[in-house]
């Protein structure tokens, strides 16, 4: 449930409500809005007596939250969340500007990463992506450069000012990845690794949560809820395609997820047309479609030599194609009252 305070309610009244919430065995999450404050009560409140709360001083009403996810839901927070990717930088995801994250699938070498980082920065990206820990289907495939890769990403940030987005695959990597990166990516294969979700939920870095390839939107939002309920409310939802019977693409990019997630959640939605199609020649059109559908961000694989990429070359676009795509989405953004 959420306890909606009256406009002008005092701090003391709010604190009293928090105390009562805790006495009920629930966790409180206070959201201070422009007009009024609401106290979201987190936990299983099905058997709690809501009517008591309604008579407390300063309380306007008590509203049950119908969605099983609470903190991620729009019932708790009407305004859209805006997530700064890096302290002190202007790059945000969730505001008027569509934030573009771009870079190689994997960090392969210093030279490759720096070259791509400079190129995507030049074309208007706000963050650099690149995997140092790679979740690979085949155990004999390239697994990523691990800490060496993280160091290269940090170097690229130093040179370009771009925020760094990189995947963390397991709990024991969380501290290390936090040291070097700005945004923690939780991959599709880990969307329901609840222990990992709890671990990134205990960090203060924003999280880019990828949708599991067979996850429903409700499961996706409940995964976000795991992170948020641990205290980290800076979650970006990333639609990266789901597995279907279709074979002309690697995954089927479910773009209707963008407006649907916006309808039920205040969290920003990022689209990954690279994993979402698996084909470099489909990326440009899907970027335009995603912006038209209202996405808050894009994450795109860019490689300076896709033919020789160590991972995901077939879906990687070149820096030149990336720059062309950026200018084409700028026009789409303008048509839907956004910016890039
Ligand atoms: C990736 O971004 O390279 C990646 C592995 O993504 P996903 O987890 O969506 O498959
Ligand atoms: Mn990839």
mmCIF file of C-alpha atoms and ligand atoms in Angstrom:
data_model
loop_
_atom_site.group_PDB
_atom_site.id
_atom_site.type_symbol
_atom_site.label_atom_id
_atom_site.label_comp_id
_atom_site.label_asym_id
_atom_site.label_seq_id
_atom_site.Cartn_x
_atom_site.Cartn_y
_atom_site.Cartn_z
ATOM 1 C CA UNK A 1 0.000 0.000 0.000
ATOM 2 C CA UNK A 2 0.986 3.624 -0.282
ATOM 3 C CA UNK A 3 0.199 6.232 2.317
ATOM 4 C CA UNK A 4 -0.507 9.538 0.615
ATOM 5 C CA UNK A 5 0.221 12.485 2.907
ATOM 6 C CA UNK A 6 -1.827 15.705 2.747
ATOM 7 C CA UNK A 7 -0.177 18.638 0.967
ATOM 8 C CA UNK A 8 1.718 20.552 3.629
ATOM 9 C CA UNK A 9 1.958 17.648 6.067
ATOM 10 C CA UNK A 10 4.784 18.115 8.558
ATOM 11 C CA UNK A 11 8.021 16.177 8.859
ATOM 12 C CA UNK A 12 6.871 14.984 12.273
ATOM 13 C CA UNK A 13 3.665 13.567 10.810
ATOM 14 C CA UNK A 14 5.658 11.788 8.097
ATOM 15 C CA UNK A 15 8.020 10.335 10.678
ATOM 16 C CA UNK A 16 5.100 9.107 12.731
ATOM 17 C CA UNK A 17 3.696 7.322 9.687
ATOM 18 C CA UNK A 18 7.102 5.721 9.055
ATOM 19 C CA UNK A 19 7.164 4.487 12.640
ATOM 20 C CA UNK A 20 3.727 2.906 12.254
ATOM 21 C CA UNK A 21 4.735 1.286 8.970
ATOM 22 C CA UNK A 22 7.767 -0.285 10.623
ATOM 23 C CA UNK A 23 5.645 -1.472 13.530
ATOM 24 C CA UNK A 24 3.534 -3.328 10.981
ATOM 25 C CA UNK A 25 6.658 -5.214 9.941
ATOM 26 C CA UNK A 26 6.858 -3.379 6.604
ATOM 27 C CA UNK A 27 9.678 -1.395 5.029
ATOM 28 C CA UNK A 28 9.089 2.265 4.258
ATOM 29 C CA UNK A 29 10.198 4.125 1.182
ATOM 30 C CA UNK A 30 9.494 7.843 1.263
ATOM 31 C CA UNK A 31 8.989 9.619 -2.027
ATOM 32 C CA UNK A 32 8.972 13.407 -1.824
ATOM 33 C CA UNK A 33 7.017 14.812 -4.757
ATOM 34 C CA UNK A 34 6.556 18.404 -5.805
ATOM 35 C CA UNK A 35 3.118 18.649 -4.196
ATOM 36 C CA UNK A 36 2.956 15.924 -1.630
ATOM 37 C CA UNK A 37 4.895 13.166 0.013
ATOM 38 C CA UNK A 38 3.941 9.520 -0.219
ATOM 39 C CA UNK A 39 5.191 6.681 1.925
ATOM 40 C CA UNK A 40 5.350 3.386 0.066
ATOM 41 C CA UNK A 41 5.034 0.370 2.348
ATOM 42 C CA UNK A 42 7.067 -2.522 1.087
ATOM 43 C CA UNK A 43 6.503 -6.110 2.096
ATOM 44 C CA UNK A 44 3.588 -8.453 2.296
ATOM 45 C CA UNK A 45 0.809 -6.173 3.520
ATOM 46 C CA UNK A 46 -2.134 -8.347 2.570
ATOM 47 C CA UNK A 47 -3.119 -8.989 6.150
ATOM 48 C CA UNK A 48 -2.341 -5.562 7.536
ATOM 49 C CA UNK A 49 -5.085 -3.231 8.662
ATOM 50 C CA UNK A 50 -4.972 -0.233 6.374
ATOM 51 C CA UNK A 51 -7.861 1.594 8.030
ATOM 52 C CA UNK A 52 -5.729 2.423 11.099
ATOM 53 C CA UNK A 53 -3.395 4.408 8.891
ATOM 54 C CA UNK A 54 -6.209 6.437 7.390
ATOM 55 C CA UNK A 55 -7.020 8.120 10.685
ATOM 56 C CA UNK A 56 -3.459 9.239 11.410
ATOM 57 C CA UNK A 57 -2.727 12.992 11.390
ATOM 58 C CA UNK A 58 -1.436 14.310 8.111
ATOM 59 C CA UNK A 59 -2.586 11.297 6.091
ATOM 60 C CA UNK A 60 -4.896 11.968 3.177
ATOM 61 C CA UNK A 61 -5.544 8.413 2.023
ATOM 62 C CA UNK A 62 -4.179 4.906 1.885
ATOM 63 C CA UNK A 63 -4.109 3.254 -1.518
ATOM 64 C CA UNK A 64 -3.413 -0.416 -2.123
ATOM 65 C CA UNK A 65 -0.811 -1.138 -4.798
ATOM 66 C CA UNK A 66 -2.227 -3.704 -7.131
ATOM 67 C CA UNK A 67 0.920 -4.621 -9.027
ATOM 68 C CA UNK A 68 3.069 -7.313 -7.384
ATOM 69 C CA UNK A 69 6.095 -5.063 -7.912
ATOM 70 C CA UNK A 70 5.782 -1.954 -5.761
ATOM 71 C CA UNK A 71 8.748 0.368 -6.021
ATOM 72 C CA UNK A 72 8.999 -0.139 -9.762
ATOM 73 C CA UNK A 73 5.331 0.596 -10.308
ATOM 74 C CA UNK A 74 3.734 3.785 -11.497
ATOM 75 C CA UNK A 75 1.184 3.488 -8.747
ATOM 76 C CA UNK A 76 3.924 4.523 -6.315
ATOM 77 C CA UNK A 77 5.521 7.193 -8.481
ATOM 78 C CA UNK A 78 3.826 9.002 -11.328
ATOM 79 C CA UNK A 79 6.808 11.070 -12.518
ATOM 80 C CA UNK A 80 9.276 9.266 -14.758
ATOM 81 C CA UNK A 81 12.602 8.479 -13.142
ATOM 82 C CA UNK A 82 15.712 10.140 -14.520
ATOM 83 C CA UNK A 83 18.990 8.299 -13.946
ATOM 84 C CA UNK A 84 22.349 10.069 -14.121
ATOM 85 C CA UNK A 85 24.870 7.555 -15.429
ATOM 86 C CA UNK A 86 27.876 9.120 -13.792
ATOM 87 C CA UNK A 87 28.259 11.613 -10.962
ATOM 88 C CA UNK A 88 29.250 14.983 -12.302
ATOM 89 C CA UNK A 89 28.464 14.244 -15.949
ATOM 90 C CA UNK A 90 25.434 15.453 -17.845
ATOM 91 C CA UNK A 91 24.515 12.102 -19.344
ATOM 92 C CA UNK A 92 21.175 10.879 -18.052
ATOM 93 C CA UNK A 93 18.668 8.267 -19.101
ATOM 94 C CA UNK A 94 14.993 9.022 -18.588
ATOM 95 C CA UNK A 95 14.783 12.717 -19.375
ATOM 96 C CA UNK A 96 13.848 14.475 -22.591
ATOM 97 C CA UNK A 97 17.110 13.446 -24.187
ATOM 98 C CA UNK A 98 17.389 9.863 -25.404
ATOM 99 C CA UNK A 99 20.685 8.588 -23.942
ATOM 100 C CA UNK A 100 22.755 6.541 -26.364
ATOM 101 C CA UNK A 101 25.185 3.953 -24.983
ATOM 102 C CA UNK A 102 27.517 2.485 -27.597
ATOM 103 C CA UNK A 103 30.654 0.411 -27.912
ATOM 104 C CA UNK A 104 31.940 -3.045 -28.677
ATOM 105 C CA UNK A 105 30.250 -6.207 -27.495
ATOM 106 C CA UNK A 106 33.528 -7.133 -25.769
ATOM 107 C CA UNK A 107 36.606 -5.226 -24.788
ATOM 108 C CA UNK A 108 39.267 -6.881 -26.971
ATOM 109 C CA UNK A 109 42.243 -4.553 -26.694
ATOM 110 C CA UNK A 110 43.164 -1.051 -25.619
ATOM 111 C CA UNK A 111 43.537 0.202 -29.149
ATOM 112 C CA UNK A 112 40.193 -1.243 -30.311
ATOM 113 C CA UNK A 113 38.290 0.131 -27.309
ATOM 114 C CA UNK A 114 39.838 3.613 -27.409
ATOM 115 C CA UNK A 115 39.264 3.964 -31.125
ATOM 116 C CA UNK A 116 35.604 2.995 -30.810
ATOM 117 C CA UNK A 117 35.114 5.130 -27.674
ATOM 118 C CA UNK A 118 36.392 8.267 -29.401
ATOM 119 C CA UNK A 119 34.249 7.584 -32.473
ATOM 120 C CA UNK A 120 30.989 7.052 -30.568
ATOM 121 C CA UNK A 121 31.662 10.058 -28.354
ATOM 122 C CA UNK A 122 32.188 12.181 -31.449
ATOM 123 C CA UNK A 123 28.845 11.011 -32.839
ATOM 124 C CA UNK A 124 26.969 11.902 -29.634
ATOM 125 C CA UNK A 125 26.937 8.837 -27.363
ATOM 126 C CA UNK A 126 26.761 9.542 -23.611
ATOM 127 C CA UNK A 127 28.235 6.238 -22.467
ATOM 128 C CA UNK A 128 30.590 3.502 -23.589
ATOM 129 C CA UNK A 129 29.534 -0.127 -23.416
ATOM 130 C CA UNK A 130 31.900 -3.101 -23.540
ATOM 131 C CA UNK A 131 31.989 -6.463 -21.818
ATOM 132 C CA UNK A 132 34.991 -7.478 -19.731
ATOM 133 C CA UNK A 133 33.151 -10.499 -18.342
ATOM 134 C CA UNK A 134 31.239 -12.212 -21.140
ATOM 135 C CA UNK A 135 28.451 -14.745 -20.640
ATOM 136 C CA UNK A 136 29.168 -17.194 -23.483
ATOM 137 C CA UNK A 137 27.066 -20.168 -24.520
ATOM 138 C CA UNK A 138 30.180 -22.143 -25.393
ATOM 139 C CA UNK A 139 32.784 -22.546 -22.637
ATOM 140 C CA UNK A 140 35.570 -22.586 -25.253
ATOM 141 C CA UNK A 141 34.589 -19.174 -26.670
ATOM 142 C CA UNK A 142 36.340 -15.940 -25.670
ATOM 143 C CA UNK A 143 35.271 -15.156 -22.107
ATOM 144 C CA UNK A 144 36.423 -11.532 -21.884
ATOM 145 C CA UNK A 145 39.565 -9.818 -20.592
ATOM 146 C CA UNK A 146 38.255 -9.559 -17.008
ATOM 147 C CA UNK A 147 40.100 -6.947 -14.907
ATOM 148 C CA UNK A 148 42.393 -5.982 -17.775
ATOM 149 C CA UNK A 149 39.242 -5.157 -19.773
ATOM 150 C CA UNK A 150 37.870 -3.064 -16.917
ATOM 151 C CA UNK A 151 41.118 -1.081 -16.830
ATOM 152 C CA UNK A 152 40.837 -0.387 -20.543
ATOM 153 C CA UNK A 153 37.270 0.848 -20.072
ATOM 154 C CA UNK A 154 38.373 3.148 -17.243
ATOM 155 C CA UNK A 155 41.121 4.505 -19.481
ATOM 156 C CA UNK A 156 38.569 5.169 -22.244
ATOM 157 C CA UNK A 157 36.417 7.069 -19.743
ATOM 158 C CA UNK A 158 39.410 9.168 -18.739
ATOM 159 C CA UNK A 159 40.108 10.066 -22.359
ATOM 160 C CA UNK A 160 36.545 10.684 -23.510
ATOM 161 C CA UNK A 161 34.481 11.546 -20.430
ATOM 162 C CA UNK A 162 31.984 8.849 -21.413
ATOM 163 C CA UNK A 163 30.324 6.889 -18.601
ATOM 164 C CA UNK A 164 31.212 3.187 -18.627
ATOM 165 C CA UNK A 165 28.558 0.460 -18.773
ATOM 166 C CA UNK A 166 29.761 -3.111 -18.306
ATOM 167 C CA UNK A 167 28.348 -6.460 -17.297
ATOM 168 C CA UNK A 168 28.736 -8.060 -13.905
ATOM 169 C CA UNK A 169 28.075 -11.793 -14.055
ATOM 170 C CA UNK A 170 28.412 -12.907 -10.472
ATOM 171 C CA UNK A 171 28.369 -11.680 -6.901
ATOM 172 C CA UNK A 172 32.129 -12.069 -6.508
ATOM 173 C CA UNK A 173 32.680 -9.647 -9.421
ATOM 174 C CA UNK A 174 30.465 -6.887 -8.023
ATOM 175 C CA UNK A 175 33.134 -5.023 -6.018
ATOM 176 C CA UNK A 176 35.673 -5.163 -8.824
ATOM 177 C CA UNK A 177 33.221 -3.997 -11.495
ATOM 178 C CA UNK A 178 32.040 -1.178 -9.197
ATOM 179 C CA UNK A 179 35.631 0.051 -8.866
ATOM 180 C CA UNK A 180 36.001 0.611 -12.592
ATOM 181 C CA UNK A 181 32.547 1.196 -14.049
ATOM 182 C CA UNK A 182 29.705 3.686 -13.710
ATOM 183 C CA UNK A 183 26.763 1.445 -14.572
ATOM 184 C CA UNK A 184 26.382 -2.243 -13.698
ATOM 185 C CA UNK A 185 24.860 -4.294 -16.486
ATOM 186 C CA UNK A 186 22.961 -7.403 -15.434
ATOM 187 C CA UNK A 187 22.681 -9.606 -18.498
ATOM 188 C CA UNK A 188 19.654 -11.401 -19.876
ATOM 189 C CA UNK A 189 20.956 -14.745 -18.652
ATOM 190 C CA UNK A 190 21.169 -13.390 -15.116
ATOM 191 C CA UNK A 191 17.861 -11.538 -14.944
ATOM 192 C CA UNK A 192 16.552 -14.021 -12.411
ATOM 193 C CA UNK A 193 19.798 -14.601 -10.550
ATOM 194 C CA UNK A 194 18.188 -13.317 -7.394
ATOM 195 C CA UNK A 195 21.375 -13.371 -5.345
ATOM 196 C CA UNK A 196 23.107 -11.191 -7.923
ATOM 197 C CA UNK A 197 20.105 -8.840 -8.039
ATOM 198 C CA UNK A 198 20.309 -8.456 -4.262
ATOM 199 C CA UNK A 199 24.038 -7.801 -4.484
ATOM 200 C CA UNK A 200 23.734 -5.029 -7.090
ATOM 201 C CA UNK A 201 20.769 -3.715 -5.113
ATOM 202 C CA UNK A 202 23.137 -3.065 -2.223
ATOM 203 C CA UNK A 203 25.391 -0.863 -4.421
ATOM 204 C CA UNK A 204 24.991 2.798 -5.221
ATOM 205 C CA UNK A 205 25.758 2.523 -8.967
ATOM 206 C CA UNK A 206 22.926 2.558 -11.495
ATOM 207 C CA UNK A 207 21.940 -0.819 -12.920
ATOM 208 C CA UNK A 208 21.069 -1.643 -16.523
ATOM 209 C CA UNK A 209 18.854 -4.687 -16.180
ATOM 210 C CA UNK A 210 18.405 -6.736 -19.342
ATOM 211 C CA UNK A 211 15.179 -8.606 -19.936
ATOM 212 C CA UNK A 212 15.618 -12.365 -19.782
ATOM 213 C CA UNK A 213 15.084 -13.971 -23.160
ATOM 214 C CA UNK A 214 12.076 -15.902 -21.894
ATOM 215 C CA UNK A 215 10.891 -13.503 -19.210
ATOM 216 C CA UNK A 216 7.454 -11.920 -19.149
ATOM 217 C CA UNK A 217 7.267 -8.201 -18.437
ATOM 218 C CA UNK A 218 5.952 -8.974 -14.971
ATOM 219 C CA UNK A 219 8.951 -11.191 -14.200
ATOM 220 C CA UNK A 220 11.184 -8.457 -15.618
ATOM 221 C CA UNK A 221 9.648 -5.847 -13.303
ATOM 222 C CA UNK A 222 9.865 -8.181 -10.323
ATOM 223 C CA UNK A 223 13.587 -8.579 -11.054
ATOM 224 C CA UNK A 224 13.881 -4.775 -10.993
ATOM 225 C CA UNK A 225 11.960 -4.834 -7.727
ATOM 226 C CA UNK A 226 14.598 -7.105 -6.177
ATOM 227 C CA UNK A 227 17.244 -4.467 -6.868
ATOM 228 C CA UNK A 228 15.074 -1.562 -5.737
ATOM 229 C CA UNK A 229 13.865 -3.228 -2.571
ATOM 230 C CA UNK A 230 17.509 -3.515 -1.476
ATOM 231 C CA UNK A 231 17.837 0.242 -1.664
ATOM 232 C CA UNK A 232 19.159 0.856 -5.163
ATOM 233 C CA UNK A 233 16.372 2.636 -7.018
ATOM 234 C CA UNK A 234 18.511 3.560 -10.027
ATOM 235 C CA UNK A 235 17.358 0.861 -12.385
ATOM 236 C CA UNK A 236 17.061 1.051 -16.165
ATOM 237 C CA UNK A 237 15.007 -1.617 -17.903
ATOM 238 C CA UNK A 238 16.547 -2.918 -21.112
ATOM 239 C CA UNK A 239 14.484 -4.677 -23.769
ATOM 240 C CA UNK A 240 16.916 -6.829 -25.756
ATOM 241 C CA UNK A 241 14.605 -9.171 -27.599
ATOM 242 C CA UNK A 242 13.033 -12.448 -26.608
ATOM 243 C CA UNK A 243 13.383 -15.937 -27.994
ATOM 244 C CA UNK A 244 10.612 -16.995 -30.333
ATOM 245 C CA UNK A 245 10.198 -19.604 -33.087
ATOM 246 C CA UNK A 246 11.366 -16.994 -35.593
ATOM 247 C CA UNK A 247 14.750 -17.598 -37.208
ATOM 248 C CA UNK A 248 15.401 -14.619 -39.478
ATOM 249 C CA UNK A 249 16.598 -12.722 -36.408
ATOM 250 C CA UNK A 250 18.630 -13.829 -33.391
ATOM 251 C CA UNK A 251 15.946 -12.550 -31.015
ATOM 252 C CA UNK A 252 12.576 -10.952 -31.603
ATOM 253 C CA UNK A 253 12.760 -7.334 -30.488
ATOM 254 C CA UNK A 254 9.536 -6.693 -28.593
ATOM 255 C CA UNK A 255 9.162 -2.963 -29.090
ATOM 256 C CA UNK A 256 5.651 -2.828 -27.639
ATOM 257 C CA UNK A 257 7.434 -3.411 -24.316
ATOM 258 C CA UNK A 258 8.524 0.238 -24.419
ATOM 259 C CA UNK A 259 5.088 1.882 -24.131
ATOM 260 C CA UNK A 260 3.801 -0.957 -21.956
ATOM 261 C CA UNK A 261 6.650 -0.624 -19.444
ATOM 262 C CA UNK A 262 6.083 3.134 -19.443
ATOM 263 C CA UNK A 263 2.417 2.543 -18.693
ATOM 264 C CA UNK A 264 3.056 0.374 -15.654
ATOM 265 C CA UNK A 265 6.420 1.643 -14.379
ATOM 266 C CA UNK A 266 8.265 4.932 -13.845
ATOM 267 C CA UNK A 267 11.633 3.385 -14.700
ATOM 268 C CA UNK A 268 13.423 4.405 -17.903
ATOM 269 C CA UNK A 269 13.405 1.951 -20.784
ATOM 270 C CA UNK A 270 16.479 1.298 -22.915
ATOM 271 C CA UNK A 271 16.364 -0.708 -26.151
ATOM 272 C CA UNK A 272 19.164 -2.976 -27.400
ATOM 273 C CA UNK A 273 18.621 -3.505 -31.129
ATOM 274 C CA UNK A 274 21.954 -5.345 -31.431
ATOM 275 C CA UNK A 275 21.113 -8.383 -29.287
ATOM 276 C CA UNK A 276 17.517 -7.640 -30.297
ATOM 277 C CA UNK A 277 18.069 -8.562 -33.945
ATOM 278 C CA UNK A 278 21.503 -10.118 -34.247
ATOM 279 C CA UNK A 279 21.868 -8.468 -37.674
ATOM 280 C CA UNK A 280 23.833 -5.279 -38.215
ATOM 281 C CA UNK A 281 21.653 -4.297 -41.201
ATOM 282 C CA UNK A 282 18.541 -4.252 -38.990
ATOM 283 C CA UNK A 283 20.012 -2.095 -36.241
ATOM 284 C CA UNK A 284 19.468 1.301 -37.858
ATOM 285 C CA UNK A 285 15.727 0.746 -38.536
ATOM 286 C CA UNK A 286 15.152 -0.670 -35.071
ATOM 287 C CA UNK A 287 16.878 2.337 -33.478
ATOM 288 C CA UNK A 288 14.515 4.625 -35.314
ATOM 289 C CA UNK A 289 11.505 2.501 -34.364
ATOM 290 C CA UNK A 290 12.594 2.395 -30.713
ATOM 291 C CA UNK A 291 12.935 6.182 -30.548
ATOM 292 C CA UNK A 292 9.549 6.571 -32.231
ATOM 293 C CA UNK A 293 8.076 4.212 -29.608
ATOM 294 C CA UNK A 294 9.372 6.475 -26.846
ATOM 295 C CA UNK A 295 12.462 4.695 -25.526
ATOM 296 C CA UNK A 296 14.627 6.614 -23.054
ATOM 297 C CA UNK A 297 17.883 5.102 -24.199
ATOM 298 C CA UNK A 298 19.564 2.853 -26.734
ATOM 299 C CA UNK A 299 22.485 0.481 -26.242
ATOM 300 C CA UNK A 300 24.228 -0.373 -29.477
ATOM 301 C CA UNK A 301 27.167 -2.566 -30.437
ATOM 302 C CA UNK A 302 29.731 -0.698 -32.511
ATOM 303 C CA UNK A 303 32.971 -2.247 -33.802
ATOM 304 C CA UNK A 304 35.769 -0.749 -35.887
ATOM 305 C CA UNK A 305 36.270 -4.090 -37.645
ATOM 306 C CA UNK A 306 33.079 -6.161 -37.301
ATOM 307 C CA UNK A 307 34.394 -8.952 -39.544
ATOM 308 C CA UNK A 308 37.136 -9.696 -37.050
ATOM 309 C CA UNK A 309 35.224 -8.975 -33.829
ATOM 310 C CA UNK A 310 35.795 -11.592 -31.141
ATOM 311 C CA UNK A 311 32.099 -11.550 -30.204
ATOM 312 C CA UNK A 312 28.881 -10.492 -31.936
ATOM 313 C CA UNK A 313 30.471 -9.141 -35.139
ATOM 314 C CA UNK A 314 27.359 -9.934 -37.191
ATOM 315 C CA UNK A 315 25.271 -7.504 -35.183
ATOM 316 C CA UNK A 316 27.899 -4.790 -34.749
ATOM 317 C CA UNK A 317 27.713 -1.626 -36.816
ATOM 318 C CA UNK A 318 30.748 0.439 -37.795
ATOM 319 C CA UNK A 319 31.507 3.886 -36.355
ATOM 320 C CA UNK A 320 30.475 5.395 -39.698
ATOM 321 C CA UNK A 321 27.115 3.583 -39.652
ATOM 322 C CA UNK A 322 26.708 4.631 -36.034
ATOM 323 C CA UNK A 323 27.182 8.301 -36.915
ATOM 324 C CA UNK A 324 24.630 8.003 -39.736
ATOM 325 C CA UNK A 325 22.174 6.277 -37.416
ATOM 326 C CA UNK A 326 22.595 9.080 -34.855
ATOM 327 C CA UNK A 327 21.680 11.730 -37.371
ATOM 328 C CA UNK A 328 18.647 9.761 -38.509
ATOM 329 C CA UNK A 329 17.329 9.224 -34.959
ATOM 330 C CA UNK A 330 17.748 12.928 -34.241
ATOM 331 C CA UNK A 331 15.048 13.602 -36.797
ATOM 332 C CA UNK A 332 12.758 10.934 -35.348
ATOM 333 C CA UNK A 333 13.355 12.266 -31.820
ATOM 334 C CA UNK A 334 12.298 15.728 -32.878
ATOM 335 C CA UNK A 335 9.031 14.346 -34.281
ATOM 336 C CA UNK A 336 8.163 12.759 -30.916
ATOM 337 C CA UNK A 337 9.244 15.739 -28.857
ATOM 338 C CA UNK A 338 12.527 14.266 -27.701
ATOM 339 C CA UNK A 339 16.215 14.991 -28.274
ATOM 340 C CA UNK A 340 19.281 12.863 -28.868
HETATM 341 C C1 LIG B 1 25.674 -7.990 -24.402
HETATM 342 O O1 LIG B 1 25.208 -6.866 -24.139
HETATM 343 O O2 LIG B 1 26.694 -8.162 -25.094
HETATM 344 C C2 LIG B 1 24.942 -9.159 -23.902
HETATM 345 C C3 LIG B 1 25.554 -10.309 -23.652
HETATM 346 O O3 LIG B 1 23.637 -8.914 -23.720
HETATM 347 P P1 LIG B 1 22.416 -9.859 -23.232
HETATM 348 O O4 LIG B 1 22.656 -10.151 -21.791
HETATM 349 O O5 LIG B 1 21.203 -9.006 -23.474
HETATM 350 O O6 LIG B 1 22.437 -11.089 -24.106
HETATM 351 MN MN1 LIG B 2 26.875 -8.750 -27.427
#
